[in-house]
PDB file of C-alpha atoms in Angstrom:
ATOM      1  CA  UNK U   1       0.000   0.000   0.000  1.00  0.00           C
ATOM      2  CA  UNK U   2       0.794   3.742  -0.792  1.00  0.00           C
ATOM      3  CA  UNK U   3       2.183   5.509   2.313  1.00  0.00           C
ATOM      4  CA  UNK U   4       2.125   9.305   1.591  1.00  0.00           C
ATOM      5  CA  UNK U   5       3.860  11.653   4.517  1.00  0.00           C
ATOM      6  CA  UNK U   6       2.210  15.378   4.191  1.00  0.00           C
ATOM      7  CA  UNK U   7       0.824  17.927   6.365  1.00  0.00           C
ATOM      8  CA  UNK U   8      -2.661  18.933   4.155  1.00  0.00           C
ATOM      9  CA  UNK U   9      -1.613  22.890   5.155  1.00  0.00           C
ATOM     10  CA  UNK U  10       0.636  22.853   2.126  1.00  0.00           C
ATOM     11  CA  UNK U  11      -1.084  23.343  -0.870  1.00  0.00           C
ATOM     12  CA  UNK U  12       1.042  20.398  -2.709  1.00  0.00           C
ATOM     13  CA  UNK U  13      -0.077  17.808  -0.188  1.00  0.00           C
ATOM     14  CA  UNK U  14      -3.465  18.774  -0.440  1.00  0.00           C
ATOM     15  CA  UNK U  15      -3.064  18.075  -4.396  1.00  0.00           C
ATOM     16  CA  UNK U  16      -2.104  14.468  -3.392  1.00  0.00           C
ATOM     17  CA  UNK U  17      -5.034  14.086  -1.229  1.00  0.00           C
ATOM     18  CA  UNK U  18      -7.349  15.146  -3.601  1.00  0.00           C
ATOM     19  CA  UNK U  19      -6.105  13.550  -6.303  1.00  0.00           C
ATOM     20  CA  UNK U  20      -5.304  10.222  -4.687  1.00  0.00           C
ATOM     21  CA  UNK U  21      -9.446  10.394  -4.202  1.00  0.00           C
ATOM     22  CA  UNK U  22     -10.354  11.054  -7.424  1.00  0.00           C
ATOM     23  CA  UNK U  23      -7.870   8.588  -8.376  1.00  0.00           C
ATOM     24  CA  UNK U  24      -9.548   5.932  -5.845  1.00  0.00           C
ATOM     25  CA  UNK U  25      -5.917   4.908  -4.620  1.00  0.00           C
ATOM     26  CA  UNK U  26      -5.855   3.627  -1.431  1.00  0.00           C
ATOM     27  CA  UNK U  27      -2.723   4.745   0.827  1.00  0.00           C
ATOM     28  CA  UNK U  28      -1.773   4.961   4.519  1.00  0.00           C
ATOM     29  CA  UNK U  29      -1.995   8.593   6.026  1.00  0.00           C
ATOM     30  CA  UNK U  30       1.026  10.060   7.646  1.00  0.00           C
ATOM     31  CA  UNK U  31       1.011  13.362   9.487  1.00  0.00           C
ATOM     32  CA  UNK U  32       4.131  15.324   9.154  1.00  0.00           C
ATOM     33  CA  UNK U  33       3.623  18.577  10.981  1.00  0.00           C
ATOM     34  CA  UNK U  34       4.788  21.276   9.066  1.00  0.00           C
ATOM     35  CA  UNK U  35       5.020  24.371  11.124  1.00  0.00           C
ATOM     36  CA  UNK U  36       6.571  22.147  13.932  1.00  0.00           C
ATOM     37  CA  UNK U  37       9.253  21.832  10.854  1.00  0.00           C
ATOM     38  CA  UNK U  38       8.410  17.431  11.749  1.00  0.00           C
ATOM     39  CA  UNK U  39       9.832  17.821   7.918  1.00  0.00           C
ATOM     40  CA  UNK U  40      13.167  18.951   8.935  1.00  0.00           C
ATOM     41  CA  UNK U  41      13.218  15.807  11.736  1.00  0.00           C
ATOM     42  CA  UNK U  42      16.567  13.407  10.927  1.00  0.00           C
ATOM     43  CA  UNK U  43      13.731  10.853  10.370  1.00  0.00           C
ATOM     44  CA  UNK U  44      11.693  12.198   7.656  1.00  0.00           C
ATOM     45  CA  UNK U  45      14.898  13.232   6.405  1.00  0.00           C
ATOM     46  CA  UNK U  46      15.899   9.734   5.973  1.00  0.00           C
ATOM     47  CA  UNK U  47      12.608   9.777   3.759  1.00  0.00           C
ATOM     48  CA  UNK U  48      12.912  12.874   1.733  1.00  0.00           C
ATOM     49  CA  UNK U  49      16.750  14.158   1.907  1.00  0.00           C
ATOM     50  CA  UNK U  50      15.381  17.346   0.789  1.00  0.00           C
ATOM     51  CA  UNK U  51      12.948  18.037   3.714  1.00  0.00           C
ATOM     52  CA  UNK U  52      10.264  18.984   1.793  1.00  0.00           C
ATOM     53  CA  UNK U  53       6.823  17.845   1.777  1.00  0.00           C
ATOM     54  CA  UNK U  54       4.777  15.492   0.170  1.00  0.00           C
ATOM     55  CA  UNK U  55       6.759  12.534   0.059  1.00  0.00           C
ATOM     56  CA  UNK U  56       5.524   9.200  -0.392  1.00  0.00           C
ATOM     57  CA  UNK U  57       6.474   5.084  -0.120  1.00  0.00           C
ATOM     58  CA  UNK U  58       5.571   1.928  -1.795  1.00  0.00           C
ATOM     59  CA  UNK U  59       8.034  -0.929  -1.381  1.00  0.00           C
ATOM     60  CA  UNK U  60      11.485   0.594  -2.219  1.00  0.00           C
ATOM     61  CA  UNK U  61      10.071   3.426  -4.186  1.00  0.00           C
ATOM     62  CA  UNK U  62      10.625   6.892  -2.601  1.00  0.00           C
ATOM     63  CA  UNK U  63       9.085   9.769  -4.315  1.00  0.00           C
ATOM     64  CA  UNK U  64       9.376  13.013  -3.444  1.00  0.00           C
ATOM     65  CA  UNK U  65       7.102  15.115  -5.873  1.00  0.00           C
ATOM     66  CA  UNK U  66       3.639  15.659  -5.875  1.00  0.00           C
ATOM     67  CA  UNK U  67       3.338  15.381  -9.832  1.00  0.00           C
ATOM     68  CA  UNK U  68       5.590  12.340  -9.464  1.00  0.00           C
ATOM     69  CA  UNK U  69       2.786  10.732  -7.094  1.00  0.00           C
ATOM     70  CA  UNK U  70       0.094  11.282  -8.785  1.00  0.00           C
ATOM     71  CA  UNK U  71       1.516   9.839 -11.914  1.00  0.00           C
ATOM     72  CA  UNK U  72       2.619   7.042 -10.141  1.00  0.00           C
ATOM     73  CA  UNK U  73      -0.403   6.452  -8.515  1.00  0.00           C
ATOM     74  CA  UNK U  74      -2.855   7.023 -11.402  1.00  0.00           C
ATOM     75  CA  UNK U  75      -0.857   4.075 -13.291  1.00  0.00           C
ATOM     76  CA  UNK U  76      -1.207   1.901 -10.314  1.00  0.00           C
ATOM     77  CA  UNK U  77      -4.721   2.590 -10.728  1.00  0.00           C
ATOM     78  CA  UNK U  78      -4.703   2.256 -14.656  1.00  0.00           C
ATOM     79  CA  UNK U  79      -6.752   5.513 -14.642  1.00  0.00           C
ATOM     80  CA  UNK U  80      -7.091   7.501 -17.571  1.00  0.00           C
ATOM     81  CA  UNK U  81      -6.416  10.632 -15.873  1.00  0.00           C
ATOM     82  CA  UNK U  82      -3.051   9.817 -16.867  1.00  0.00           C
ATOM     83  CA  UNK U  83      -2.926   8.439 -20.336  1.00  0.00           C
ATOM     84  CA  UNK U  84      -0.727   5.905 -21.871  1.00  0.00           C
ATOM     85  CA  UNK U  85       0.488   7.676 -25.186  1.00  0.00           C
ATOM     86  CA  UNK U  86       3.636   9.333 -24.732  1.00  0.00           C
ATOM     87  CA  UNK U  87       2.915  12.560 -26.341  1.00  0.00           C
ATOM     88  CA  UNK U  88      -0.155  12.600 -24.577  1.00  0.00           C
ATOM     89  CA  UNK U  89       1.907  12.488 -21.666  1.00  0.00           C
ATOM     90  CA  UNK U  90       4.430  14.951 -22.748  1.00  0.00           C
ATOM     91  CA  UNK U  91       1.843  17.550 -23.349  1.00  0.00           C
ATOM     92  CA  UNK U  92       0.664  17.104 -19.645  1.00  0.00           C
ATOM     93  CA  UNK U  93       3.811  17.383 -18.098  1.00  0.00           C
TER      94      UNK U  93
END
């Protein structure tokens, strides 16, 4: 299963949360406080080297992106939010 780290008061992680709805992916919630700077923590860092937020996990994937996990997480899904052709793709991004 997905495991996303954000703090929803950033306006990135709240573009993984909504989009990991609409998307129907099902993930596992963690709380990173952000104005506590959690983010900053030697732990997350061991995450996300950059300290920033979202991040997220599945198996020995690490992203650190918010595009990059929604992409990711729309193929999982096979949803055609994110299509298959390449220049489709490459217009998107």
């Amino acid at each position: 299963m997905l495991q996303v780290y954000l703090d929803p008061c950033t306006v990135n992680s709240r573009k993984v949360l909504a989009g990991l709805a609409l998307l129907g992916t099902e993930y596992k919630y963690h709380f990173i406080d952000y104005f506590a700077g959690q983010q900053k923590s030697e732990d997350f860092k061991k995450i996300n080297p950059s300290a920033t937020l979202p991040a997220a996990i599945d198996d020995d994937l690490t992203l650190t992106e918010s595009n990059a996990i929604l992409q990711y997480a729309a193929d999982l899904e096979g949803s055609s939010a994110y299509p298959n052709d390449l220049k489709k793709r490459a217009d998107i991004n």
